[in-house]
CSV table of C-alpha atoms in Angstrom, one decimal:
chain,number,residue,atom,x,y,z
H,820,UNK,CA,-17.0,-20.5,-9.6
H,821,UNK,CA,-16.4,-22.9,-12.7
H,822,UNK,CA,-18.0,-22.8,-15.7
H,823,UNK,CA,-18.4,-26.2,-17.1
H,824,UNK,CA,-20.9,-26.5,-20.4
H,825,UNK,CA,-24.1,-28.9,-20.7
H,826,UNK,CA,-23.1,-31.6,-22.9
H,827,UNK,CA,-25.7,-32.7,-25.6
H,828,UNK,CA,-27.7,-35.3,-24.1
H,829,UNK,CA,-28.3,-32.6,-22.0
H,830,UNK,CA,-29.3,-30.3,-24.3
H,831,UNK,CA,-31.9,-32.6,-25.7
H,832,UNK,CA,-33.0,-33.6,-22.6
H,833,UNK,CA,-34.0,-29.7,-21.7
H,834,UNK,CA,-35.6,-29.0,-25.3
H,835,UNK,CA,-37.3,-32.0,-25.4
H,836,UNK,CA,-39.2,-31.7,-21.7
H,837,UNK,CA,-39.6,-27.2,-23.7
H,838,UNK,CA,-41.5,-29.6,-26.7
H,839,UNK,CA,-38.4,-28.1,-28.8
H,840,UNK,CA,-36.6,-28.8,-31.1
H,841,UNK,CA,-33.6,-27.3,-31.9
H,842,UNK,CA,-32.1,-24.5,-30.0
H,843,UNK,CA,-32.5,-22.2,-32.0
H,844,UNK,CA,-36.6,-22.5,-31.6
H,845,UNK,CA,-35.9,-21.1,-27.5
H,846,UNK,CA,-34.7,-17.4,-28.8
H,847,UNK,CA,-37.2,-17.5,-31.7
H,848,UNK,CA,-38.8,-14.7,-29.9
H,849,UNK,CA,-36.4,-12.3,-30.1
H,850,UNK,CA,-36.1,-10.4,-33.6
H,851,UNK,CA,-34.1,-11.2,-35.6
H,852,UNK,CA,-32.6,-7.9,-36.2
H,853,UNK,CA,-31.2,-7.7,-32.0
H,854,UNK,CA,-29.4,-11.1,-33.2
H,855,UNK,CA,-26.5,-11.6,-34.6
H,856,UNK,CA,-25.4,-14.5,-37.0
H,857,UNK,CA,-23.0,-16.1,-34.3
H,858,UNK,CA,-22.0,-18.2,-37.9
H,859,UNK,CA,-20.3,-15.1,-39.0
H,860,UNK,CA,-17.8,-14.9,-35.8
H,861,UNK,CA,-14.4,-16.2,-36.2
H,862,UNK,CA,-14.2,-18.4,-33.8
H,863,UNK,CA,-10.6,-20.7,-34.1
H,864,UNK,CA,-11.8,-23.8,-32.5
H,865,UNK,CA,-11.6,-24.6,-29.1
H,866,UNK,CA,-8.1,-25.3,-27.4
H,867,UNK,CA,-6.9,-27.7,-24.3
H,868,UNK,CA,-5.9,-26.2,-21.0
H,869,UNK,CA,-2.5,-26.0,-21.4
H,870,UNK,CA,-3.2,-24.6,-25.4
H,871,UNK,CA,-5.0,-21.8,-23.0
H,872,UNK,CA,-2.0,-21.7,-20.2
H,873,UNK,CA,0.5,-21.0,-23.3
H,874,UNK,CA,-1.3,-18.9,-25.1
H,875,UNK,CA,-1.7,-16.3,-22.2
H,876,UNK,CA,2.2,-17.0,-21.1
H,877,UNK,CA,3.2,-15.9,-24.6
H,878,UNK,CA,0.2,-12.9,-24.4
H,879,UNK,CA,1.9,-12.3,-20.5
H,880,UNK,CA,5.3,-12.1,-21.7
H,881,UNK,CA,4.8,-9.0,-24.4
H,882,UNK,CA,4.1,-6.6,-21.0
H,883,UNK,CA,7.4,-5.6,-18.5
H,884,UNK,CA,7.1,-6.1,-14.8
H,885,UNK,CA,9.5,-5.8,-12.0
H,886,UNK,CA,10.7,-10.0,-13.3
H,887,UNK,CA,11.7,-9.0,-17.1
H,888,UNK,CA,13.0,-5.9,-16.6
H,889,UNK,CA,15.5,-3.1,-14.7
H,890,UNK,CA,13.1,-2.7,-11.9
H,891,UNK,CA,13.0,0.9,-11.0
H,892,UNK,CA,9.5,2.1,-9.8
H,893,UNK,CA,8.3,3.2,-6.8
H,894,UNK,CA,6.1,5.9,-5.3
H,895,UNK,CA,4.2,3.9,-2.8
H,896,UNK,CA,4.8,0.2,-3.8
H,897,UNK,CA,7.8,-1.3,-4.0
H,898,UNK,CA,9.7,-4.4,-5.4
H,899,UNK,CA,11.4,-6.3,-2.5
H,900,UNK,CA,12.4,-9.3,-2.5
H,901,UNK,CA,10.1,-12.2,-1.0
H,902,UNK,CA,11.1,-15.2,0.8
H,903,UNK,CA,9.2,-18.9,-0.9
H,904,UNK,CA,8.2,-19.8,3.2
H,905,UNK,CA,6.0,-16.3,3.0
H,906,UNK,CA,3.4,-17.9,0.2
H,907,UNK,CA,3.9,-21.5,2.0
H,908,UNK,CA,2.7,-20.0,5.3
H,909,UNK,CA,0.0,-17.9,3.8
H,910,UNK,CA,-1.3,-20.4,1.6
H,911,UNK,CA,-2.4,-22.8,4.2
H,912,UNK,CA,-5.9,-23.1,4.3
H,913,UNK,CA,-6.7,-22.4,7.6
H,914,UNK,CA,-5.2,-19.2,7.3
H,915,UNK,CA,-6.5,-18.6,3.2
H,916,UNK,CA,-8.8,-16.2,4.3
H,917,UNK,CA,-9.0,-12.4,4.9
H,918,UNK,CA,-12.7,-12.6,6.7
H,919,UNK,CA,-13.3,-11.9,10.8
H,920,UNK,CA,-14.3,-15.5,12.3
H,921,UNK,CA,-17.9,-15.1,13.4
H,922,UNK,CA,-17.2,-16.8,16.6
H,923,UNK,CA,-13.6,-15.4,16.6
H,924,UNK,CA,-12.2,-17.4,19.8
H,925,UNK,CA,-13.1,-20.1,18.0
H,926,UNK,CA,-9.9,-19.5,15.7
H,927,UNK,CA,-7.2,-18.6,18.3
H,928,UNK,CA,-4.7,-19.0,15.3
H,929,UNK,CA,-5.9,-16.4,13.8
H,930,UNK,CA,-6.1,-14.1,16.3
H,931,UNK,CA,-2.9,-15.1,17.0
H,932,UNK,CA,-1.4,-14.1,14.2
H,933,UNK,CA,-3.2,-10.6,14.7
H,934,UNK,CA,-2.1,-10.4,17.8
H,935,UNK,CA,1.1,-10.7,16.9
H,936,UNK,CA,1.2,-8.4,13.7
H,937,UNK,CA,-0.3,-5.7,16.6
H,938,UNK,CA,3.2,-5.9,18.6
H,939,UNK,CA,5.4,-6.2,15.0
H,940,UNK,CA,4.1,-3.5,14.3
H,941,UNK,CA,4.3,-1.2,18.1
H,942,UNK,CA,8.0,-2.5,18.2
H,943,UNK,CA,8.7,-1.5,14.7
H,944,UNK,CA,6.9,1.8,15.0
H,945,UNK,CA,7.7,2.5,18.9
H,946,UNK,CA,3.7,3.1,19.4
H,947,UNK,CA,1.0,1.0,22.4
H,948,UNK,CA,-1.1,0.0,20.7
H,949,UNK,CA,-2.6,-1.0,17.0
H,950,UNK,CA,-4.8,-2.0,15.7
H,951,UNK,CA,-5.4,-5.4,13.4
H,952,UNK,CA,-4.6,-3.5,9.7
H,953,UNK,CA,-7.1,-1.4,7.7
H,954,UNK,CA,-7.1,-1.1,3.8
H,955,UNK,CA,-4.3,0.2,2.8
H,956,UNK,CA,-2.2,3.8,3.7
H,957,UNK,CA,-4.3,6.1,2.1
H,958,UNK,CA,-7.2,4.9,4.0
H,959,UNK,CA,-5.1,4.5,7.2
H,960,UNK,CA,-4.3,8.6,7.3
H,961,UNK,CA,-8.1,8.9,6.5
H,962,UNK,CA,-8.9,7.0,9.2
H,963,UNK,CA,-6.0,8.5,11.6
H,964,UNK,CA,-7.1,12.5,10.6
H,965,UNK,CA,-10.8,10.9,11.1
H,966,UNK,CA,-9.4,9.2,14.7
H,967,UNK,CA,-7.3,12.9,15.1
H,968,UNK,CA,-11.2,14.9,14.6
H,969,UNK,CA,-12.7,12.7,17.0
H,970,UNK,CA,-10.3,13.5,19.7
H,971,UNK,CA,-9.6,17.0,19.9
H,972,UNK,CA,-13.7,17.8,18.8
H,973,UNK,CA,-12.1,20.3,15.9
H,974,UNK,CA,-12.5,20.2,11.6
H,975,UNK,CA,-8.2,21.8,10.7
H,976,UNK,CA,-5.9,19.2,9.5
H,977,UNK,CA,-2.1,20.7,8.2
H,978,UNK,CA,-0.6,18.5,5.8
H,979,UNK,CA,3.1,18.7,4.8
H,980,UNK,CA,2.8,19.7,0.9
H,981,UNK,CA,5.0,16.4,0.5
H,982,UNK,CA,2.6,13.9,1.1
H,983,UNK,CA,1.5,11.5,-1.5
H,984,UNK,CA,-0.9,13.4,-3.1
H,985,UNK,CA,-2.8,10.5,-3.8
H,986,UNK,CA,-3.5,10.0,-0.6
H,987,UNK,CA,-4.4,13.8,0.1
H,988,UNK,CA,-7.3,12.9,-2.4
H,989,UNK,CA,-8.3,9.5,-0.4
H,990,UNK,CA,-8.1,12.1,2.7
H,991,UNK,CA,-10.6,14.6,1.0
H,992,UNK,CA,-13.0,12.2,-0.3
H,993,UNK,CA,-13.5,10.5,3.2
H,994,UNK,CA,-13.8,13.5,5.6
H,995,UNK,CA,-15.2,16.7,2.8
H,996,UNK,CA,-18.4,15.1,3.7
H,997,UNK,CA,-18.0,16.0,7.1
H,998,UNK,CA,-16.6,19.8,6.6
H,999,UNK,CA,-13.2,19.3,7.0
H,1000,UNK,CA,-10.7,21.7,6.7
H,1001,UNK,CA,-7.4,21.5,5.3
H,1002,UNK,CA,-4.4,24.0,5.5
H,1003,UNK,CA,-0.3,23.3,4.0
H,1004,UNK,CA,2.7,23.7,5.4
H,1005,UNK,CA,4.8,25.6,3.8
H,1006,UNK,CA,8.3,23.7,1.9
H,1007,UNK,CA,12.1,24.6,3.1
H,1008,UNK,CA,14.4,24.5,0.1
H,1009,UNK,CA,15.8,21.6,0.7
H,1010,UNK,CA,12.4,19.8,-0.5
H,1011,UNK,CA,11.3,19.3,3.1
H,1012,UNK,CA,8.7,21.1,5.5
H,1013,UNK,CA,8.7,23.9,7.0
H,1014,UNK,CA,7.0,24.1,10.4
H,1015,UNK,CA,7.7,27.6,10.7
H,1016,UNK,CA,3.5,28.5,9.9
H,1017,UNK,CA,1.7,29.2,13.2
H,1018,UNK,CA,-0.8,26.3,14.1
H,1019,UNK,CA,-3.9,27.6,15.4
H,1020,UNK,CA,-5.3,25.8,19.1
H,1021,UNK,CA,-8.3,25.0,16.7
H,1022,UNK,CA,-6.1,22.7,14.5
H,1023,UNK,CA,-6.9,18.7,15.1
H,1024,UNK,CA,-4.4,17.8,13.4
H,1025,UNK,CA,-0.5,17.8,11.9
H,1026,UNK,CA,0.5,15.3,9.3
H,1027,UNK,CA,3.7,14.8,7.9
H,1028,UNK,CA,5.0,11.6,5.8
H,1029,UNK,CA,8.9,10.6,6.7
H,1030,UNK,CA,10.5,9.9,4.1
H,1031,UNK,CA,8.5,12.1,2.2
H,1032,UNK,CA,6.3,11.2,-1.4
H,1033,UNK,CA,10.0,13.0,-2.5
H,1034,UNK,CA,11.7,10.1,-1.2
H,1035,UNK,CA,13.5,12.5,1.0
H,1036,UNK,CA,13.7,12.4,5.5
H,1037,UNK,CA,11.2,14.9,7.5
H,1038,UNK,CA,13.2,16.1,11.2
H,1039,UNK,CA,9.5,15.1,12.7
H,1040,UNK,CA,10.3,16.8,15.9
H,1041,UNK,CA,10.4,19.8,15.2
H,1042,UNK,CA,6.7,19.9,15.0
H,1043,UNK,CA,6.4,19.3,18.6
H,1044,UNK,CA,7.6,22.7,19.0
H,1045,UNK,CA,4.4,24.1,16.4
H,1046,UNK,CA,1.4,21.4,17.1
H,1047,UNK,CA,0.3,23.3,19.9
H,1048,UNK,CA,-3.3,21.2,21.2
H,1049,UNK,CA,-3.4,18.8,17.8
H,1050,UNK,CA,-2.0,15.6,17.1
H,1051,UNK,CA,1.1,15.0,15.2
H,1052,UNK,CA,0.2,12.1,12.5
H,1053,UNK,CA,3.7,10.4,11.5
H,1054,UNK,CA,3.0,8.7,7.5
H,1055,UNK,CA,6.0,6.5,7.2
H,1056,UNK,CA,7.7,3.3,5.5
H,1057,UNK,CA,8.0,0.1,7.5
H,1058,UNK,CA,11.6,-0.6,6.2
H,1059,UNK,CA,12.6,2.9,6.3
H,1060,UNK,CA,11.1,2.9,10.3
H,1061,UNK,CA,13.3,0.2,11.0
H,1062,UNK,CA,16.9,2.1,10.7
H,1063,UNK,CA,15.2,6.1,11.3
H,1064,UNK,CA,14.8,6.8,15.2
H,1065,UNK,CA,10.5,5.8,15.3
H,1066,UNK,CA,7.9,7.8,15.3
H,1067,UNK,CA,6.6,7.5,19.1
H,1068,UNK,CA,10.8,8.6,20.1
H,1069,UNK,CA,10.4,11.7,17.8
H,1070,UNK,CA,6.7,12.7,19.4
H,1071,UNK,CA,4.6,10.6,16.8
H,1072,UNK,CA,0.6,11.1,18.4
H,1073,UNK,CA,-0.7,8.3,15.1
H,1074,UNK,CA,1.4,6.2,13.1
H,1075,UNK,CA,0.3,5.3,9.9
H,1076,UNK,CA,1.9,3.6,6.7
H,1077,UNK,CA,1.8,1.1,4.3
H,1078,UNK,CA,3.1,-2.3,4.8
H,1079,UNK,CA,2.7,-3.6,1.1
H,1080,UNK,CA,6.8,-3.7,2.1
H,1081,UNK,CA,6.2,-6.4,4.6
H,1082,UNK,CA,6.3,-9.2,3.0
H,1083,UNK,CA,3.2,-8.5,0.4
H,1084,UNK,CA,4.0,-8.3,-3.9
H,1085,UNK,CA,3.0,-5.4,-5.3
H,1086,UNK,CA,0.0,-7.4,-7.8
H,1087,UNK,CA,-0.4,-4.0,-10.2
H,1088,UNK,CA,-1.6,-2.4,-7.1
H,1089,UNK,CA,-2.6,-4.2,-5.1
H,1090,UNK,CA,-4.8,-5.4,-2.3
H,1091,UNK,CA,-2.1,-3.1,-0.1
H,1092,UNK,CA,-2.2,-2.7,3.3
H,1093,UNK,CA,-2.8,-0.2,6.0
H,1094,UNK,CA,-0.7,0.6,10.0
H,1095,UNK,CA,-2.2,2.6,12.5
H,1096,UNK,CA,-0.7,3.1,15.9
H,1097,UNK,CA,-1.1,5.5,18.8
H,1098,UNK,CA,-0.4,6.3,22.0
H,1099,UNK,CA,-2.6,3.6,24.5
H,1100,UNK,CA,-5.1,6.9,25.7
H,1101,UNK,CA,-6.1,6.9,22.3
H,1102,UNK,CA,-7.1,3.7,21.8
H,1103,UNK,CA,-10.9,3.9,22.1
H,1104,UNK,CA,-10.8,5.6,19.4
H,1105,UNK,CA,-8.8,3.9,17.5
H,1106,UNK,CA,-10.9,2.1,13.7
H,1107,UNK,CA,-10.6,-1.3,13.8
H,1108,UNK,CA,-10.4,-4.6,16.0
H,1109,UNK,CA,-8.1,-4.8,18.3
H,1110,UNK,CA,-7.3,-8.0,19.1
H,1111,UNK,CA,-6.1,-9.1,23.3
H,1112,UNK,CA,-4.4,-11.8,24.8
H,1113,UNK,CA,-5.4,-13.4,28.2
H,1114,UNK,CA,-5.8,-16.7,30.4
H,1115,UNK,CA,-8.9,-18.8,29.9
H,1116,UNK,CA,-11.0,-20.8,32.7
H,1117,UNK,CA,-7.9,-23.0,32.8
H,1118,UNK,CA,-5.1,-21.1,32.7
H,1119,UNK,CA,-4.0,-21.0,29.5
H,1120,UNK,CA,-3.3,-18.5,26.7
H,1121,UNK,CA,-6.1,-17.2,24.8
H,1122,UNK,CA,-6.5,-14.2,22.6
H,1123,UNK,CA,-9.4,-12.8,21.5
H,1124,UNK,CA,-11.2,-9.1,20.4
H,1125,UNK,CA,-10.8,-6.5,23.2
H,1126,UNK,CA,-11.6,-3.9,21.0
H,1127,UNK,CA,-13.7,-3.8,18.2
H,1128,UNK,CA,-15.5,-0.6,17.6
H,1129,UNK,CA,-17.7,-1.3,14.5
H,1130,UNK,CA,-21.4,0.2,14.0
H,1131,UNK,CA,-22.7,-3.2,13.9
H,1132,UNK,CA,-20.8,-4.0,17.3
H,1133,UNK,CA,-21.7,-0.8,19.0
H,1134,UNK,CA,-24.2,2.1,19.5
H,1135,UNK,CA,-23.5,4.1,15.8
H,1136,UNK,CA,-22.9,7.5,17.7
H,1137,UNK,CA,-20.7,5.5,19.7
H,1138,UNK,CA,-18.9,3.3,16.6
H,1139,UNK,CA,-15.1,4.8,15.7
H,1140,UNK,CA,-15.3,3.5,11.7
H,1141,UNK,CA,-17.3,0.5,9.5
H,1142,UNK,CA,-13.7,-1.5,9.0
H,1143,UNK,CA,-13.8,-4.5,10.1
H,1144,UNK,CA,-13.3,-7.4,7.4
H,1145,UNK,CA,-9.9,-6.4,5.4
H,1146,UNK,CA,-6.9,-7.3,5.0
H,1147,UNK,CA,-6.5,-10.4,8.1
H,1148,UNK,CA,-4.9,-12.3,4.9
H,1149,UNK,CA,-2.5,-9.7,4.1
H,1150,UNK,CA,-1.5,-9.1,7.8
H,1151,UNK,CA,-0.5,-12.5,8.0
H,1152,UNK,CA,2.0,-13.1,5.4
H,1153,UNK,CA,3.3,-9.5,6.8
H,1154,UNK,CA,3.4,-11.0,10.0
H,1155,UNK,CA,5.6,-14.1,8.8
H,1156,UNK,CA,7.9,-11.9,6.6
H,1157,UNK,CA,8.8,-9.8,10.2
H,1158,UNK,CA,8.6,-12.9,12.0
H,1159,UNK,CA,11.3,-14.3,9.5
H,1160,UNK,CA,13.6,-11.6,9.3
H,1161,UNK,CA,13.3,-9.9,12.5
H,1162,UNK,CA,16.3,-7.6,13.2
H,1163,UNK,CA,17.6,-8.2,10.1
H,1164,UNK,CA,14.6,-5.9,8.3
H,1165,UNK,CA,17.4,-3.0,9.8
H,1166,UNK,CA,19.9,-5.1,6.8
H,1167,UNK,CA,17.0,-4.4,4.3
H,1168,UNK,CA,17.0,-0.4,4.9
H,1169,UNK,CA,20.8,-0.4,5.5
H,1170,UNK,CA,20.4,-1.5,1.7
H,1171,UNK,CA,18.1,0.0,0.7
H,1172,UNK,CA,20.4,3.4,1.9
H,1173,UNK,CA,23.7,2.0,0.4
H,1174,UNK,CA,22.4,1.0,-3.1
H,1175,UNK,CA,20.5,4.9,-3.1
H,1176,UNK,CA,23.8,6.6,-2.8
H,1177,UNK,CA,25.1,4.9,-4.3
H,1178,UNK,CA,22.6,5.7,-7.8
H,1179,UNK,CA,23.1,9.2,-6.9
H,1180,UNK,CA,27.1,9.9,-6.4
H,1181,UNK,CA,27.0,8.2,-10.0
H,1182,UNK,CA,23.8,10.3,-11.5
H,1183,UNK,CA,24.7,13.5,-9.8
H,1184,UNK,CA,27.6,13.2,-11.9
H,1185,UNK,CA,25.8,13.1,-15.6
H,1186,UNK,CA,24.9,16.1,-17.4
H,1187,UNK,CA,22.1,17.3,-17.7
H,1188,UNK,CA,21.0,15.2,-13.9
H,1189,UNK,CA,20.7,16.5,-10.2
H,1190,UNK,CA,19.8,15.3,-7.2
H,1191,UNK,CA,15.9,17.0,-6.9
H,1192,UNK,CA,17.0,20.1,-4.3
H,1193,UNK,CA,20.2,18.3,-3.6
H,1194,UNK,CA,19.0,17.1,-0.7
H,1195,UNK,CA,20.5,13.4,-0.2
H,1196,UNK,CA,18.6,12.5,3.3
H,1197,UNK,CA,16.9,9.6,1.7
H,1198,UNK,CA,16.3,5.7,2.0
H,1199,UNK,CA,15.5,4.4,-0.5
H,1200,UNK,CA,14.0,6.6,-3.6
H,1201,UNK,CA,14.9,10.0,-4.4
H,1202,UNK,CA,13.8,12.4,-7.0
H,1203,UNK,CA,15.8,13.2,-10.4
H,1204,UNK,CA,16.1,16.0,-12.1
H,1205,UNK,CA,17.0,16.0,-15.6
H,1206,UNK,CA,17.3,18.2,-19.0
H,1207,UNK,CA,15.5,16.0,-21.3
H,1208,UNK,CA,11.7,15.1,-20.8
H,1209,UNK,CA,11.2,13.0,-18.1
H,1210,UNK,CA,8.3,11.5,-20.6
H,1211,UNK,CA,10.5,10.9,-23.2
H,1212,UNK,CA,13.1,9.1,-20.8
H,1213,UNK,CA,10.6,7.1,-19.7
H,1214,UNK,CA,9.0,5.7,-23.1
H,1215,UNK,CA,13.2,4.8,-23.9
H,1216,UNK,CA,13.5,3.3,-20.8
H,1217,UNK,CA,10.5,0.7,-21.7
H,1218,UNK,CA,12.3,-0.1,-25.1
H,1219,UNK,CA,15.3,-0.9,-23.2
H,1220,UNK,CA,13.6,-2.9,-20.5
H,1221,UNK,CA,14.3,-0.1,-17.6
H,1222,UNK,CA,11.1,1.0,-16.0
H,1223,UNK,CA,11.7,4.1,-14.0
H,1224,UNK,CA,8.9,6.3,-12.0
H,1225,UNK,CA,7.0,9.9,-13.0
H,1226,UNK,CA,5.7,12.0,-9.8
H,1227,UNK,CA,1.9,11.9,-10.6
H,1228,UNK,CA,2.3,15.9,-9.0
H,1229,UNK,CA,4.4,16.7,-11.6
H,1230,UNK,CA,3.5,19.6,-13.8
H,1231,UNK,CA,6.8,20.2,-15.9
H,1232,UNK,CA,8.2,17.2,-16.8
H,1233,UNK,CA,11.5,17.1,-16.0
H,1234,UNK,CA,11.2,14.8,-12.9
H,1235,UNK,CA,12.2,11.3,-12.8
H,1236,UNK,CA,11.3,9.4,-9.4
H,1237,UNK,CA,13.2,6.4,-8.8
H,1238,UNK,CA,13.7,3.4,-6.3
H,1239,UNK,CA,16.2,1.3,-5.1
H,1240,UNK,CA,15.3,-1.4,-2.5
H,1241,UNK,CA,17.7,-5.1,-1.5
H,1242,UNK,CA,17.0,-6.4,-4.8
H,1243,UNK,CA,18.3,-3.8,-7.1
H,1244,UNK,CA,22.7,-5.0,-7.6
H,1245,UNK,CA,25.3,-2.3,-8.3
H,1246,UNK,CA,25.4,-3.9,-12.2
H,1247,UNK,CA,21.6,-3.0,-12.6
H,1248,UNK,CA,22.6,0.7,-11.6
H,1249,UNK,CA,25.5,1.3,-13.6
H,1250,UNK,CA,22.7,0.1,-16.6
H,1251,UNK,CA,20.7,2.2,-15.0
H,1252,UNK,CA,23.2,5.9,-15.2
H,1253,UNK,CA,25.1,4.3,-18.7
H,1254,UNK,CA,20.8,5.2,-20.2
H,1255,UNK,CA,20.9,8.5,-18.9
H,1256,UNK,CA,24.5,8.8,-20.2
H,1257,UNK,CA,23.5,8.6,-23.2
H,1258,UNK,CA,21.7,11.6,-22.7
H,1259,UNK,CA,23.9,14.3,-22.0
């Protein structure tokens, strides 16, 4: 809301109505000891709009970001190229809201793009049904586990240790109050998840992230041999999914992901957009809204909300979630992005893979640096172990306009998390390699 200050004539008019002579008389009731002497403040003269814009641009340019640095940060939020048409179309006035239409069927354009979003997510994941988006990847995981608990009537879940730590934190925040019991699989020596642990019949779900937090691809199909009566929940990256065997083909029952990579900016960590898709037989346990396509009385194509299992829409004891208004605008951006790229999503994933392998080849030949667990099964990010403090390397990198990541669960201060999207060039990677060589 704009703040338009009053004019001197308006101020005098108000004072006259109050039978006061000056503005100080209005605050006379307040003891002087509580007042701040405004004359003691060192306030400069007012600036024009152009001067204010220039002032804050100068301040903002002191910060490093993905536009003015060599950017190798990842860990859940990625610097992918976003075609300008995504901004142009998503900013149109008829689309520019994330809110749920109160008369949903009147907003056919909104319902159609949400339907297309669901369809593309199903095509990408191989799943049969998808909802119209959730808050982010972490909350999507929590909703998926809640969904599995509702389906199986069990409260125990098995997690891979290689899931993003922040996802696990959000999961606990969501489900600790309902008595969730969490167990973890052990790790293999190569950094992937071991499925040697016996999974009891009273387990609601198994949760595996692939590529995992370390960037490594998991053998998802192996978990079908141990899951017993539980459901397999897969967390994935949508760009990586474009070059991997689909989660559905690997036996996945519920698919979740963070779709920030699909046409949405990092924006200092949010807002993000969550995805949840599953097999059709679980559709009535799915949270959020599901858009369907039908025909109207005139035989024309029409879209409607076929399922919305929110407690305000159906009986509370039958509701699956309170999700309703969510990330519709970001879902639009993802829809435009996926429609624009089409099969070229594979090309994006392939470039990320090639960049990763090129960087890994170079870095593994630097004395004091090695690839985590010596496992090269990654697509767009991986962990590097260093003989030098990772925090000191990160600090030095900032001074050279190079931004790298540290794993949030690294207690040894010797691991660096590097991400290589399609935006990174070989020249940029070579610059990073030369920077690391300075520590030999």
